Structures are given as C-alpha cells and as structure tokens.
Coordinates of C-alpha atoms in Angstrom, one line a residue:
Chain A
M1 CA 29.7 -31.5 13.1
S2 CA 30.3 -28.9 10.8
R3 CA 28.5 -25.7 10.5
K4 CA 27.0 -26.9 7.2
Q5 CA 25.8 -30.5 8.8
L6 CA 24.0 -28.3 11.1
D7 CA 22.6 -25.9 9.0
R8 CA 21.1 -29.1 6.9
T9 CA 20.1 -31.2 10.0
L10 CA 17.8 -28.2 11.1
L11 CA 16.4 -27.6 7.6
I12 CA 15.6 -31.4 7.4
A13 CA 14.1 -31.1 11.0
A14 CA 12.0 -28.3 10.1
A15 CA 10.9 -29.9 6.9
L16 CA 10.2 -33.0 8.9
V17 CA 8.1 -30.8 11.7
A18 CA 6.2 -29.1 8.7
F19 CA 5.4 -32.3 7.2
G20 CA 4.3 -34.0 10.6
L21 CA 2.3 -31.2 11.9
P22 CA -1.2 -32.5 10.5
L23 CA -0.6 -35.6 12.7
V24 CA -0.9 -33.1 16.0
V25 CA -3.3 -30.6 14.4
T26 CA -6.4 -32.3 13.3
S27 CA -8.7 -29.5 13.9
P28 CA -10.0 -28.0 10.6
T29 CA -9.8 -24.8 12.2
Y30 CA -6.3 -24.7 13.4
L31 CA -5.2 -26.7 9.9
Q32 CA -7.0 -23.6 7.8
I33 CA -5.0 -21.4 10.2
L34 CA -1.8 -23.1 9.2
I35 CA -2.7 -23.1 5.4
L36 CA -3.3 -19.6 5.5
L37 CA -0.1 -19.3 7.2
F38 CA 1.8 -21.3 4.4
F39 CA -0.3 -19.1 1.9
Y40 CA 1.0 -15.7 3.1
A41 CA 4.6 -17.0 3.5
Y42 CA 4.5 -18.5 0.1
L43 CA 3.0 -14.8 -1.4
T44 CA 5.6 -13.1 0.5
T45 CA 8.7 -15.3 -0.7
A46 CA 7.1 -14.5 -4.4
W47 CA 6.8 -11.2 -3.6
N48 CA 10.4 -11.2 -2.4
L49 CA 12.1 -11.9 -5.6
V50 CA 11.0 -8.4 -6.7
G51 CA 10.4 -6.2 -3.9
G52 CA 13.3 -7.7 -1.6
F53 CA 16.0 -8.9 -4.1
A54 CA 15.3 -6.0 -6.9
G55 CA 15.1 -3.3 -4.4
V56 CA 11.7 -1.8 -5.4
L57 CA 8.7 -1.8 -3.4
P58 CA 5.7 -3.0 -5.6
L59 CA 2.3 -2.5 -3.6
G60 CA -0.1 -4.0 -5.9
H61 CA 0.6 -8.0 -6.3
S62 CA -2.7 -8.8 -5.0
V63 CA -4.0 -8.2 -8.3
F64 CA -1.9 -10.9 -9.7
V65 CA -3.5 -13.3 -7.1
G66 CA -6.7 -12.2 -8.4
I67 CA -5.4 -13.1 -11.9
G68 CA -4.6 -16.5 -11.0
A69 CA -7.8 -17.3 -8.9
Y70 CA -10.0 -15.7 -11.7
T71 CA -8.3 -17.5 -14.7
S72 CA -8.4 -21.1 -13.5
S73 CA -12.1 -20.8 -12.0
I74 CA -13.2 -19.3 -15.4
L75 CA -11.6 -22.3 -17.2
T76 CA -13.0 -24.5 -14.8
L77 CA -16.4 -23.1 -14.6
Q78 CA -17.1 -22.3 -18.4
Y79 CA -14.8 -24.9 -20.0
G80 CA -14.3 -27.7 -17.8
V81 CA -10.6 -27.5 -17.5
S82 CA -8.8 -28.6 -15.0
P83 CA -7.6 -25.8 -12.2
W84 CA -3.8 -27.6 -12.4
I85 CA -3.9 -26.4 -16.0
G86 CA -5.9 -23.0 -15.4
M87 CA -3.1 -22.5 -12.8
L88 CA -0.4 -22.6 -15.1
V89 CA -2.4 -20.3 -17.7
G90 CA -3.1 -18.1 -14.8
G91 CA 0.3 -17.5 -14.2
A92 CA 1.3 -17.1 -17.8
I93 CA -1.0 -14.6 -17.7
A94 CA 0.2 -12.6 -14.8
A95 CA 3.8 -13.1 -16.0
V96 CA 2.7 -11.3 -19.3
I97 CA 0.8 -8.4 -17.2
G98 CA 3.6 -8.2 -15.1
V99 CA 6.0 -7.7 -17.8
I100 CA 3.7 -4.9 -19.2
I101 CA 3.7 -3.0 -16.1
G102 CA 7.3 -3.8 -15.6
L103 CA 8.4 -2.3 -18.8
P104 CA 7.5 1.5 -18.3
T105 CA 7.6 1.4 -14.5
F106 CA 11.2 -0.1 -13.6
R107 CA 12.7 3.0 -15.3
M108 CA 11.1 5.0 -12.6
R109 CA 12.2 6.1 -8.9
G110 CA 10.7 4.7 -5.9
A111 CA 8.0 6.6 -5.2
Y112 CA 6.6 6.8 -8.7
F113 CA 7.0 3.0 -9.0
C114 CA 5.0 2.1 -5.8
L115 CA 2.2 4.6 -6.8
C116 CA 2.1 3.2 -10.3
T117 CA 1.7 -0.2 -9.1
I118 CA -1.2 0.8 -6.4
A119 CA -3.0 2.9 -9.6
F120 CA -2.3 -0.4 -11.7
A121 CA -3.6 -2.9 -9.1
E122 CA -6.9 -0.7 -8.1
G123 CA -7.5 0.4 -11.3
I124 CA -7.9 -3.5 -12.8
R125 CA -9.7 -4.2 -9.5
V126 CA -12.1 -1.1 -10.1
M127 CA -12.4 -2.8 -13.6
V128 CA -13.3 -6.5 -12.7
E129 CA -15.8 -5.0 -10.4
N130 CA -17.5 -3.4 -13.0
I131 CA -17.4 -5.9 -15.6
D132 CA -20.3 -8.7 -15.4
T133 CA -19.4 -10.2 -18.7
L134 CA -16.3 -9.9 -21.0
G135 CA -17.0 -11.3 -24.0
P136 CA -18.0 -14.8 -23.6
L137 CA -16.4 -14.8 -19.9
K138 CA -18.6 -14.5 -17.1
I139 CA -16.7 -12.4 -14.5
N140 CA -19.7 -11.3 -12.2
G141 CA -18.7 -8.1 -11.2
P142 CA -18.4 -7.4 -7.4
R143 CA -20.2 -10.6 -6.7
G144 CA -17.1 -12.5 -7.4
L145 CA -17.0 -16.0 -8.4
L146 CA -18.2 -19.0 -7.0
V147 CA -16.6 -22.5 -7.6
P148 CA -19.1 -25.3 -7.2
L149 CA -18.5 -27.7 -4.6
L150 CA -18.2 -31.3 -6.2
K151 CA -19.4 -34.5 -4.9
D152 CA -16.7 -37.2 -5.6
P153 CA -13.7 -34.5 -6.5
T154 CA -10.7 -36.5 -8.0
F155 CA -7.3 -35.1 -7.5
W156 CA -7.5 -33.6 -11.1
D157 CA -10.5 -31.3 -9.8
Y158 CA -8.0 -29.7 -7.1
Q159 CA -10.7 -30.1 -5.0
F160 CA -10.6 -32.2 -1.5
M161 CA -13.0 -33.3 1.0
S162 CA -10.4 -32.6 4.0
K163 CA -8.2 -29.7 4.6
L164 CA -5.2 -32.2 4.7
P165 CA -4.3 -32.1 1.0
Y166 CA -4.6 -28.2 0.8
Y167 CA -2.2 -28.2 3.8
Y168 CA 0.6 -30.6 1.8
I169 CA -0.1 -28.8 -1.6
I170 CA 0.6 -25.2 -0.2
L171 CA 3.6 -26.9 2.0
V172 CA 5.0 -28.2 -1.1
L173 CA 4.5 -25.1 -3.2
L174 CA 6.0 -22.8 -0.2
I175 CA 9.2 -25.3 -0.1
L176 CA 9.5 -25.2 -4.0
V177 CA 9.6 -21.3 -4.3
L178 CA 12.0 -21.1 -1.1
A179 CA 14.4 -23.4 -3.1
F180 CA 13.7 -21.7 -6.0
T181 CA 14.5 -18.3 -4.3
W182 CA 17.8 -19.8 -2.5
F183 CA 18.8 -20.7 -6.4
V184 CA 18.1 -17.4 -7.8
S185 CA 19.7 -15.4 -4.7
R186 CA 23.2 -17.8 -5.5
S187 CA 22.9 -17.3 -9.3
K188 CA 24.4 -14.6 -11.5
I189 CA 20.7 -13.2 -11.7
G190 CA 20.4 -12.6 -7.9
Y191 CA 23.9 -10.7 -7.8
Y192 CA 22.7 -8.4 -10.3
L193 CA 19.1 -7.9 -9.0
A194 CA 21.0 -6.6 -5.6
A195 CA 23.4 -4.6 -7.7
G196 CA 20.8 -3.1 -9.5
G197 CA 18.7 -2.3 -6.3
E198 CA 21.0 -0.9 -4.2
E199 CA 23.3 1.0 -6.9
P200 CA 21.5 1.3 -10.0
E201 CA 23.9 3.8 -12.1
A202 CA 26.7 1.8 -10.9
A203 CA 25.8 -1.6 -12.1
A204 CA 24.7 0.1 -15.1
A205 CA 27.8 1.3 -15.6
L206 CA 29.3 -2.1 -15.2
G207 CA 27.3 -3.4 -18.3
I208 CA 24.5 -4.9 -16.2
N209 CA 20.9 -4.3 -18.1
V210 CA 19.3 -3.8 -14.6
A211 CA 16.0 -3.4 -16.3
N212 CA 16.0 -6.8 -18.0
Y213 CA 17.0 -8.7 -14.9
K214 CA 14.1 -6.8 -13.1
L215 CA 11.4 -7.7 -15.6
F216 CA 12.8 -11.4 -15.3
A217 CA 12.2 -11.2 -12.0
M218 CA 8.9 -9.6 -11.7
A219 CA 7.8 -11.9 -14.7
L220 CA 8.6 -14.8 -12.3
S221 CA 7.1 -13.2 -9.0
C222 CA 4.0 -12.2 -10.9
F223 CA 3.6 -16.2 -12.2
L224 CA 4.5 -17.6 -8.9
T225 CA 1.9 -15.0 -7.2
A226 CA -0.7 -16.2 -9.7
L227 CA -0.5 -20.0 -8.8
A228 CA -1.3 -18.7 -5.2
G229 CA -4.3 -17.1 -6.5
T230 CA -5.9 -20.7 -8.1
F231 CA -4.9 -22.3 -4.8
Y232 CA -6.9 -19.9 -2.9
A233 CA -10.0 -20.2 -5.4
Q234 CA -9.8 -24.2 -4.9
L235 CA -9.6 -23.6 -0.9
M236 CA -12.2 -21.2 -0.2
L237 CA -14.6 -22.0 -3.4
Y238 CA -15.5 -18.6 -3.1
F239 CA -13.6 -15.1 -3.9
Y240 CA -14.8 -11.7 -5.1
P241 CA -12.6 -8.5 -6.3
K242 CA -13.0 -6.3 -3.4
G243 CA -11.8 -9.5 -0.8
L244 CA -9.1 -10.9 -3.0
M245 CA -7.5 -8.1 -5.2
G246 CA -8.0 -5.0 -2.7
L247 CA -5.0 -3.4 -1.3
D248 CA -5.4 -4.9 2.0
L249 CA -3.6 -8.2 0.8
S250 CA -1.3 -6.3 -1.2
F251 CA 0.1 -4.1 1.9
E252 CA 0.0 -7.1 4.2
I253 CA 2.6 -9.1 1.8
A254 CA 4.9 -6.1 1.8
F255 CA 4.5 -5.6 5.9
I256 CA 5.1 -9.2 6.2
A257 CA 8.4 -9.2 4.1
L258 CA 9.4 -5.9 5.9
I259 CA 8.8 -7.0 9.2
G260 CA 10.4 -10.5 8.5
G261 CA 13.3 -9.2 6.5
R262 CA 13.2 -8.1 2.9
G263 CA 15.7 -9.8 0.4
T264 CA 16.4 -12.5 2.6
I265 CA 15.3 -15.9 2.1
A266 CA 13.8 -16.8 5.6
G267 CA 12.1 -13.3 6.1
P268 CA 8.8 -14.0 4.5
V269 CA 8.6 -17.2 6.4
I270 CA 9.6 -15.7 9.9
G271 CA 7.3 -12.6 9.0
A272 CA 4.6 -14.9 8.3
L273 CA 5.3 -17.2 11.1
L274 CA 5.2 -14.4 13.6
L275 CA 2.5 -12.0 11.9
R276 CA -0.2 -14.4 11.0
P277 CA -0.8 -15.7 14.1
L278 CA -0.8 -12.5 15.9
N279 CA -3.4 -11.3 13.4
E280 CA -5.3 -13.9 13.9
F281 CA -5.5 -14.1 17.5
T282 CA -5.4 -10.2 18.2
R283 CA -8.4 -9.9 15.4
I284 CA -10.3 -13.1 17.4
Y285 CA -9.8 -11.5 21.0
L286 CA -9.6 -8.0 20.7
S287 CA -12.0 -6.7 18.1
D288 CA -14.7 -7.8 20.4
M289 CA -13.5 -5.7 22.9
L290 CA -12.6 -2.4 21.0
P291 CA -13.0 -2.5 17.3
G292 CA -9.9 -1.3 15.4
L293 CA -7.5 -2.2 18.5
H294 CA -5.9 -5.1 17.1
L295 CA -4.9 -2.9 13.7
V296 CA -3.9 -0.3 15.8
I297 CA -1.5 -3.0 17.6
F298 CA -0.5 -4.1 14.5
G299 CA 0.1 -0.6 13.1
L300 CA 2.2 -0.2 16.4
I301 CA 4.3 -3.2 15.8
L302 CA 5.1 -2.2 12.0
I303 CA 6.1 1.4 13.2
L304 CA 8.4 -0.3 16.2
V305 CA 9.9 -3.0 14.2
M306 CA 10.7 -0.2 11.4
I307 CA 12.4 2.0 13.9
Y308 CA 14.5 -0.6 15.9
L309 CA 15.0 -3.1 13.4
P310 CA 14.6 -1.6 10.0
K311 CA 16.3 -4.7 8.2
G312 CA 13.6 -6.7 9.9
L313 CA 13.5 -9.7 12.5
T314 CA 15.4 -11.9 10.5
A315 CA 18.9 -10.3 10.7
P316 CA 19.1 -10.4 14.5
L317 CA 17.9 -13.7 14.6
A318 CA 20.5 -15.1 12.1
A319 CA 23.1 -13.4 14.2
L320 CA 21.8 -15.3 17.3
Y321 CA 21.6 -18.4 15.4
D322 CA 25.3 -17.8 14.6
R323 CA 26.5 -17.5 17.7
L324 CA 24.6 -20.5 18.8
A325 CA 26.1 -22.5 15.8
R326 CA 29.6 -21.5 16.8
K327 CA 29.2 -22.8 20.2
I328 CA 27.9 -26.1 18.6
T329 CA 30.2 -26.7 16.2
D330 CA 33.2 -25.8 18.5
Q331 CA 32.0 -28.2 21.1
G332 CA 31.6 -30.7 18.0
A333 CA 35.1 -30.0 16.7
A334 CA 36.4 -30.0 20.6
K335 CA 35.7 -33.8 21.0
Chain B
M18 CA -25.9 21.7 -21.1
T19 CA -26.8 23.5 -17.9
A20 CA -26.5 20.2 -15.7
V21 CA -22.9 20.0 -17.2
I22 CA -21.7 23.4 -16.4
Q23 CA -23.4 22.9 -12.8
A24 CA -21.4 19.6 -12.7
T25 CA -18.3 21.7 -13.9
L26 CA -18.5 24.0 -11.0
N27 CA -19.5 21.5 -8.6
G28 CA -16.4 19.3 -9.6
A29 CA -14.1 22.5 -9.8
M30 CA -15.2 22.9 -6.3
M31 CA -14.6 19.7 -4.8
G32 CA -11.4 19.4 -7.2
A33 CA -10.0 22.3 -5.0
M34 CA -10.8 20.2 -1.6
Y35 CA -8.7 17.5 -3.3
G36 CA -6.1 19.7 -4.6
L37 CA -5.8 21.2 -0.9
T38 CA -5.3 17.7 0.3
A39 CA -2.5 17.0 -2.4
L40 CA -0.9 20.2 -1.7
G41 CA 0.3 19.1 1.9
L42 CA 1.3 15.3 0.4
T43 CA 3.3 17.3 -2.5
L44 CA 5.0 19.5 0.2
I45 CA 6.0 16.6 2.2
F46 CA 7.4 14.9 -0.7
G47 CA 8.9 17.7 -2.4
V48 CA 11.3 18.2 1.0
M49 CA 11.7 14.7 1.8
K50 CA 11.3 12.6 -1.1
V51 CA 8.9 10.3 0.8
V52 CA 5.3 9.5 0.0
N53 CA 3.1 10.0 3.2
F54 CA 0.7 7.4 3.2
A55 CA -0.7 8.8 6.5
H56 CA -1.6 11.6 4.3
G57 CA -5.6 11.1 4.3
S58 CA -5.2 10.0 8.1
L59 CA -4.1 13.4 8.9
L60 CA -6.8 14.7 7.3
M61 CA -9.2 12.8 9.0
V62 CA -7.6 13.9 12.4
G63 CA -8.3 17.4 11.1
M64 CA -11.8 17.0 10.2
F65 CA -12.3 15.3 13.5
S66 CA -10.8 18.1 15.3
A67 CA -12.8 20.9 13.5
Y68 CA -15.7 18.6 14.3
W69 CA -15.2 18.0 17.9
L70 CA -14.1 22.1 18.3
I71 CA -17.2 23.2 16.6
R72 CA -19.4 21.0 18.4
L73 CA -18.4 21.3 21.8
T74 CA -17.5 25.4 22.0
G75 CA -20.3 26.0 19.1
I76 CA -18.1 28.4 17.5
H77 CA -18.5 29.5 13.8
P78 CA -16.8 27.0 11.6
Y79 CA -14.2 29.0 10.0
L80 CA -13.0 30.2 13.5
A81 CA -11.7 26.5 13.6
L82 CA -9.4 27.9 11.0
V83 CA -7.1 29.5 13.0
I84 CA -7.1 26.9 16.0
V85 CA -6.9 23.6 14.3
P86 CA -4.0 24.3 11.8
P87 CA -1.7 25.3 14.2
V88 CA -2.4 22.4 16.4
L89 CA -1.7 19.9 13.6
F90 CA 1.2 21.7 12.8
V91 CA 2.7 20.9 16.3
F92 CA 1.1 17.1 15.8
G93 CA 2.9 16.6 12.6
Y94 CA 6.1 18.5 13.7
Y95 CA 6.5 15.8 16.8
L96 CA 5.0 12.7 14.5
Q97 CA 7.9 13.2 12.1
D98 CA 10.8 14.0 14.8
V99 CA 9.4 10.7 17.1
V100 CA 8.4 8.4 14.5
I101 CA 9.7 9.0 10.9
K102 CA 13.2 10.3 11.7
P103 CA 14.4 7.5 13.1
V104 CA 13.5 5.3 10.2
F105 CA 14.9 7.7 8.1
K106 CA 18.0 8.1 9.8
A107 CA 18.7 4.0 9.6
E108 CA 18.0 4.5 5.6
G109 CA 20.6 7.3 5.5
Q110 CA 21.1 9.3 2.5
V111 CA 19.2 6.6 0.5
R112 CA 17.8 9.2 -2.3
E113 CA 13.9 8.0 -2.0
P114 CA 13.9 5.9 1.5
L115 CA 11.1 3.3 0.9
T116 CA 11.1 1.9 4.5
V117 CA 9.6 5.3 5.5
I118 CA 6.6 4.5 3.1
I119 CA 5.9 1.3 5.3
V120 CA 6.3 3.4 8.5
T121 CA 3.9 6.2 7.3
T122 CA 1.3 3.3 6.6
G123 CA 1.7 2.1 10.1
V124 CA 0.8 5.6 11.1
W125 CA -2.1 5.4 9.0
Y126 CA -3.3 2.1 10.5
V127 CA -3.0 3.4 13.9
L128 CA -4.7 6.5 13.6
D129 CA -7.7 5.4 11.3
N130 CA -8.0 2.8 14.1
L131 CA -7.5 4.7 17.3
A132 CA -10.4 6.9 15.5
L133 CA -12.5 3.9 15.1
M134 CA -11.8 2.9 18.8
L135 CA -12.6 6.5 20.0
F136 CA -15.4 7.7 17.8
G137 CA -16.8 4.5 16.3
A138 CA -17.6 3.6 12.5
E139 CA -20.5 6.2 12.2
Y140 CA -20.8 9.1 9.8
R141 CA -20.8 12.4 11.6
T142 CA -21.7 15.9 10.4
V143 CA -21.9 19.0 11.5
R144 CA -25.0 21.3 10.9
T145 CA -23.6 24.8 11.1
A146 CA -25.2 28.0 10.0
I147 CA -23.8 28.1 7.0
S148 CA -24.2 24.4 5.9
N149 CA -27.3 24.9 3.4
K150 CA -26.7 28.1 2.2
S151 CA -26.0 28.8 -1.2
F152 CA -25.9 31.6 -3.6
A153 CA -27.2 32.1 -7.3
L154 CA -24.9 32.8 -10.0
G155 CA -26.8 32.9 -12.9
E156 CA -28.9 30.0 -13.3
F157 CA -26.5 28.0 -11.3
I158 CA -26.5 27.3 -7.6
I159 CA -23.2 27.3 -5.7
S160 CA -23.0 26.2 -2.0
I161 CA -21.4 28.6 0.4
P162 CA -19.2 25.9 2.2
K163 CA -17.9 24.8 -1.1
F164 CA -17.3 28.1 -2.4
S165 CA -15.5 29.0 0.6
G166 CA -13.6 25.8 0.6
F167 CA -12.2 26.6 -2.9
V168 CA -11.5 30.0 -2.0
V169 CA -9.5 28.8 1.2
A170 CA -7.9 26.3 -1.0
V171 CA -6.3 28.9 -3.3
A172 CA -5.5 31.2 -0.7
T173 CA -3.4 28.2 1.2
A174 CA -1.6 27.5 -1.8
V175 CA -0.9 31.1 -2.5
G176 CA 0.0 31.7 0.9
L177 CA 2.1 28.4 0.8
A178 CA 4.1 29.6 -2.8
L179 CA 4.9 33.0 -1.2
F180 CA 6.2 31.2 2.1
M181 CA 8.1 29.0 0.1
R182 CA 9.5 31.8 -1.7
K183 CA 10.3 34.7 0.7
T184 CA 11.0 33.4 4.0
K185 CA 14.0 31.9 5.2
T186 CA 12.5 28.7 6.3
G187 CA 11.0 28.6 3.0
K188 CA 13.9 28.7 1.3
A189 CA 15.6 26.3 3.4
L190 CA 12.8 23.6 2.7
R191 CA 13.5 24.5 -1.1
A192 CA 17.1 24.1 -0.8
T193 CA 16.5 20.9 0.9
S194 CA 14.4 19.5 -1.8
L195 CA 16.7 20.5 -4.4
D196 CA 19.7 19.0 -2.8
R197 CA 19.9 17.3 0.6
E198 CA 23.7 16.8 1.0
A199 CA 24.3 20.5 -0.2
A200 CA 21.7 22.0 2.2
N201 CA 23.1 20.2 5.0
L202 CA 26.6 21.5 4.2
M203 CA 25.2 24.9 3.8
G204 CA 24.2 24.6 7.7
I205 CA 20.9 23.9 7.4
N206 CA 19.5 21.0 9.6
Q207 CA 18.0 18.5 7.6
Y208 CA 15.9 16.7 9.8
R209 CA 14.4 20.2 11.5
I210 CA 13.7 21.0 7.8
Y211 CA 11.9 17.6 7.7
N212 CA 9.8 18.4 10.8
I213 CA 8.9 21.6 9.7
A214 CA 7.7 20.1 6.1
F215 CA 5.9 17.6 7.8
G216 CA 4.4 19.8 10.3
L217 CA 3.3 22.4 7.4
G218 CA 1.8 19.6 5.4
T219 CA -0.3 18.2 8.3
A220 CA -1.3 21.7 8.9
I221 CA -2.5 22.0 5.7
A222 CA -4.5 18.6 6.0
G223 CA -6.0 20.7 9.2
I224 CA -6.9 23.4 7.0
A225 CA -8.8 20.9 4.5
G226 CA -10.3 19.3 7.5
C227 CA -11.9 22.6 8.7
V228 CA -13.2 23.8 5.5
L229 CA -14.5 20.2 4.6
I230 CA -16.5 19.5 7.7
P231 CA -19.4 21.8 7.3
F232 CA -20.5 20.0 3.7
Y233 CA -18.7 16.6 4.2
Y234 CA -19.0 13.6 6.4
V235 CA -16.3 12.5 8.8
Y236 CA -15.8 9.0 9.7
P237 CA -12.4 7.3 10.5
S238 CA -11.5 6.0 7.1
V239 CA -12.7 9.0 5.4
G240 CA -8.7 9.5 4.4
V241 CA -9.2 6.8 2.0
V242 CA -11.2 8.6 -0.2
F243 CA -8.8 11.8 -0.4
D244 CA -5.8 9.5 -0.1
I245 CA -5.7 7.5 -3.4
R246 CA -6.8 10.8 -5.5
A247 CA -4.2 12.9 -3.9
F248 CA -1.6 10.3 -4.9
I249 CA -3.0 10.7 -8.4
I250 CA -3.0 14.4 -8.4
V251 CA 0.5 14.9 -7.1
V252 CA 1.8 12.7 -10.1
L253 CA -0.5 14.5 -12.5
G254 CA 0.6 17.8 -11.2
G255 CA 4.2 16.8 -10.8
L256 CA 5.5 15.7 -7.4
G257 CA 6.7 18.6 -5.2
S258 CA 4.7 21.2 -7.3
I259 CA 2.4 23.5 -5.6
P260 CA 0.4 24.9 -8.5
G261 CA 0.8 21.2 -9.8
A262 CA -1.5 20.1 -6.9
L263 CA -3.9 22.9 -7.2
L264 CA -4.2 22.1 -11.0
G265 CA -4.6 18.6 -10.5
G266 CA -6.8 18.6 -8.1
L267 CA -9.2 20.6 -10.3
V268 CA -8.8 18.3 -12.9
I269 CA -9.3 15.3 -10.9
G270 CA -12.4 16.9 -9.9
L271 CA -13.6 17.7 -13.2
I272 CA -13.1 14.6 -14.5
E273 CA -15.1 13.0 -11.7
S274 CA -18.0 15.2 -11.9
V275 CA -18.6 15.5 -15.5
F276 CA -18.0 11.9 -16.1
S277 CA -20.6 11.1 -13.5
Q278 CA -23.0 12.8 -15.5
F279 CA -23.1 10.3 -18.1
M280 CA -21.8 7.0 -16.3
A281 CA -21.6 5.0 -13.2
S282 CA -19.8 6.7 -10.5
T283 CA -17.7 3.1 -10.0
W284 CA -16.6 3.8 -13.9
T285 CA -15.4 7.3 -13.3
E286 CA -13.0 5.9 -10.7
A287 CA -11.7 3.4 -13.4
I288 CA -11.2 6.3 -15.6
I289 CA -9.3 8.2 -13.2
Y290 CA -6.8 5.4 -12.6
A291 CA -6.6 4.8 -16.4
I292 CA -5.7 8.7 -17.0
F293 CA -3.1 8.4 -14.3
L294 CA -1.4 5.6 -16.0
I295 CA -1.6 7.5 -19.3
I296 CA 0.0 10.3 -17.8
L297 CA 2.8 8.3 -16.1
F298 CA 3.7 6.7 -19.2
V299 CA 3.7 9.5 -21.2
K300 CA 5.0 12.5 -19.0
P301 CA 5.9 11.0 -15.4
S302 CA 7.2 14.5 -14.5
G303 CA 3.5 15.9 -14.5
F304 CA 2.3 19.3 -15.2
F305 CA 5.2 21.2 -13.4
G306 CA 7.4 18.4 -11.9
H307 CA 10.9 18.3 -12.4
K308 CA 12.4 15.7 -14.7
Q309 CA 15.2 14.7 -12.2
D310 CA 12.2 13.4 -9.8
W311 CA 11.0 10.5 -11.4

C-alpha cells in the first residue's frame, strides 16, 4: 500500500465513522454535544483561513456568527424568507463587513490588528444590545431573538424535529469547509497568504499584493463564519447578543485553533475534538465542586500547550502518524 | 452646568485610574511588544492583595501602597520568567509575537478563576477611615480617595518617566523597546529586561489596586472593566507612551462621565469603541506613539 492510498483509506474511514456515529449515539444529549463539537470545528476552520494562513490573530469573529444568526432570523421572522436563503444573505453581509474591517486594519501590526478586531466586535455587540428596532427591523436589544418553533417544519424551513438532520448538516458543512481549506492551502492564494503572513516585506518585494489576498481570505472566512451563525440560530431557536457575539466565543475559536495547530488543515478539528469534550465534562463535573475550577484547568492547559507545543498538537501527532505510516507502507512494499 | 462640571471632575479622577491601569499595559507593550491580556487580572490581584492586607491588619489604606506594589513586582517578575518567556523564546525574534498574547489570556483565565475559587463571586469593599471623606472646591464636591488616586496616578506616571530617563535600568528598558537586537548586542540581557518590565507593569497594577480599593468594589472579574478601557487608552495615547497613557485615560474618563449625563451608560460604551476605531483609522500611532509601532 502506498502512502497516498493509506491517507485516502484513513480519510474515508474517518468520514464513514463520522457519518455512522448517530447509529451508535442515539441520545439527543450526546448528539447535541457532537453537533456542537462539529460546530466549533467548523467555526475554527473558517477562522483558520485568516487566523492561521494569513498570519494575523483576529479576536472578534463571534460578531460574524451574530451577523449570520440575526440576518437569517430577521428575514425569516419578518419577511418569511427561508433560512437557507437568509444564510447566504447573512454570509454576504458578513463578507462585506469583513472587507470593511480588513481594508484599514490589515496594514496594521499584529497587536493593533488584534485590538482593532476586538473593538469592532465589542462595538457592534454593544450597539446590537442597545437597538430595539432599526428602521423596519426588529432586533430586540439585549433580549435577543426567538425563532418560533414550527409544528410541521419542512426542509425548506431549516428546522427539524430530531437532532439527526442538524448533525448531518453541520457534518457536511465541516467537510466542505475542510475540503475548501485544503484546496486553498494548495493553491497559489494559499502560498501567497503564507508568504504574506510570515514575511510581509519579502512577499511585497516579490510583487505579491499581500493585503488583497488577506482581504480575500477575510471575506471568505467571514462568509463561512456567518453560515454557522444561521445554523446556530436554527439549532437553538434562541440567541442573544451577549451569548452569541461576546468575546468568549471569539477567544474560544482562537484557542481551539492554537491548541490544535494554527495554519494546518487538521488543527481546528483536532483542537475541537480535544477541547470541546474537555470543556463540557469539566464544566459538568467540576463546576459543582468549585466554581471556576474548570476554567483554571482550561487556562493551564492553554499555557502548557503554548509553552511545550507552541505549534499546537497537530505537529507532534502528524510526526507520529508519519512514523507509523512509514512502517505500515514499508511493510506493504516488502510483501 | 454645575452638573457637567461635577461630572468632568469625577470623570477626570476616574480617568486617572484608567490611565494608571493603562500605564502598566503600555510599559509592557513598549518593551516587549506584547499586549498583556492578563493586565486586568493583575489589577484584580492588586486589589485583592490590598483588600486582604487592610482587612486583616487594619492598617491605613495608603500604607498598603508601600507593601503591595513590591510584592506584585516580584509576582510579575517571576510570572514573565516562568510562563511567558518560554513562549517568547519559541517565537524567537518575531517582532510582535502573537502566541504570547494567547498565553497572557491563559494567565487571565487562571488568575480570575483562582480568585473566584478562593473568594467567591461577591462584590467586596473595605470601609476605611477615608472612604466617605470629601472636600468642597467652591460648589463642587471632591471625594478624598478619588482625589488621592488622581494624585498617585500622576505621581506614578512622573516617577516612571523619571525612572526611564535617569536610571541605568530605565535606559536599558528603553533601549530594548527601541531595538531588541541592538540592545542584545550592547550586552543587555533581553529576557531579564522583560522580567523587569513585566514586574514594573504588575507593580503599577498593584498601585492602582491600592488606590482603587477605598472607593471601588473588588470581585474576581473586576479586571475586565479596566482591561478593555486600558486597551483603548493605550492605542489612543500611543502604544508604549507614558504621557499618552495618562492623557488617554483622562480623555476616556471624561468622555464616559460627561456623556453619561446625557444618555444611557451602555451607549457611552458604544461611543468609546467608536472613538477608538476612528482614532485607529485616522492616526493609528495615537497622541504620542511612534509611527513604526503600527
């Protein structure tokens, strides 16, 4: 078996496991945990397009989740537009806002860019919290929006009686965004982005318009992030600015990417696979014992990973896989 | 009109507190080129240290000013040495290490939640001899703890500026902030300077904690209130600039206090963010920042 075949077999096996998992996991609670796991992996992969490949650290992506959720929900609630269409509209709005933010900020150095994205996101959140109606649009301020539960939802309503369809929607979205990231990272754009992230001056000297590629990546990333916002709104049927657009979510996305491995394709998935269950279970079991303990543990893990594995967990895992793969494929060749 | 002037005075005094917090942040950024996300948590540590010192020993609140900051200096010195330095080394000579920002966020989570575990979430306050004292300036009332805080903030900024100009360590700090490699070549130990810068920044958070405690509540996440403002202030004043931090603090304090006379306080928050963004786009280097910094 060649290395390529091995890779492909394992990928297909992983996909089969992911698609078959609901056959084993039937409890809605655990299914919900899996859905949220994929949701975070998806968000982080979308973030990774800017935060990983373009070498900057945006810390306000939750605002785009909010834009997605609000756009599709307002369109559904007030104009009867299907969330499937609202999702694309939300994505487009998020992409435009992403470019508006990116235009002036991508010229800035790391720390300024970081602070700027935080200020943008927090500023928009505070405004949404203070607006009850914006022209004809009902935003509801801090109370958030309630997506009404339908009696007989059809597929067109993006609302389902069981968790199963949500599971498959987010799984397909995740696979699509991963495939897309893989494609970008192997294209000219990906190389330009990486060059611009690591050595902006050198890349510019070679005639690469780094800022334009970064803007492109930002628009894509924001578009994809907003799609997840609609998904969240339809899954939870309720959201409010502080919970959805706050810094907590933005930071968590960045943490998952950094612990998994920024700028790698598998990083966000590995990060989410490890951190989400850890978060869920420590929160469930430890926060009763001592409030805050689970976040102390989370902070410590973050610090330790950054000290001992600054490139994240993907690098050592990839090395391990490499060694194993060589053994397996060598044996295959010897036969 | 009287109300506006009173609000201006109050705003200036609260602004000095924001400025004092931002001072530590700007010092650490100036030298290390790292935005210390744990800065608000260090302020919280300073406030809790002052709180327990005053409550358990019953000393005069301002006596804490000579005890808490040195202790926090040592804390900050070793925090940088043990936690932040390894990550810094891994990122090498990158001009603005980004992973370090995340490590400081980890420190923030750990400190805030340790405080939550130890002390619970309730708001605490110390009633001291001076807490309710005030004096009249014409027809305006000035609270003594707030006014002392203002004086201490200005004195700290002046003291820090003098330290940076006159002492050998201060000069080494400035040299490192201007050019890391050149300072290294001149025999300055970069990482020891970072320890000192981080220690000093933490000590200043300790000073702020001591002067805040007679009139402000302390609770585990109190740092967040000051954190976001401190970020805005350092950009407004110019990242790394000492007078910028103080002036930026005053401006933000004034905006907050005066605007809250006319509109809901949540809107003043939105206005602060808007002002921040406008400044970033018009003049990213702030009042006193260096152009090369952004």
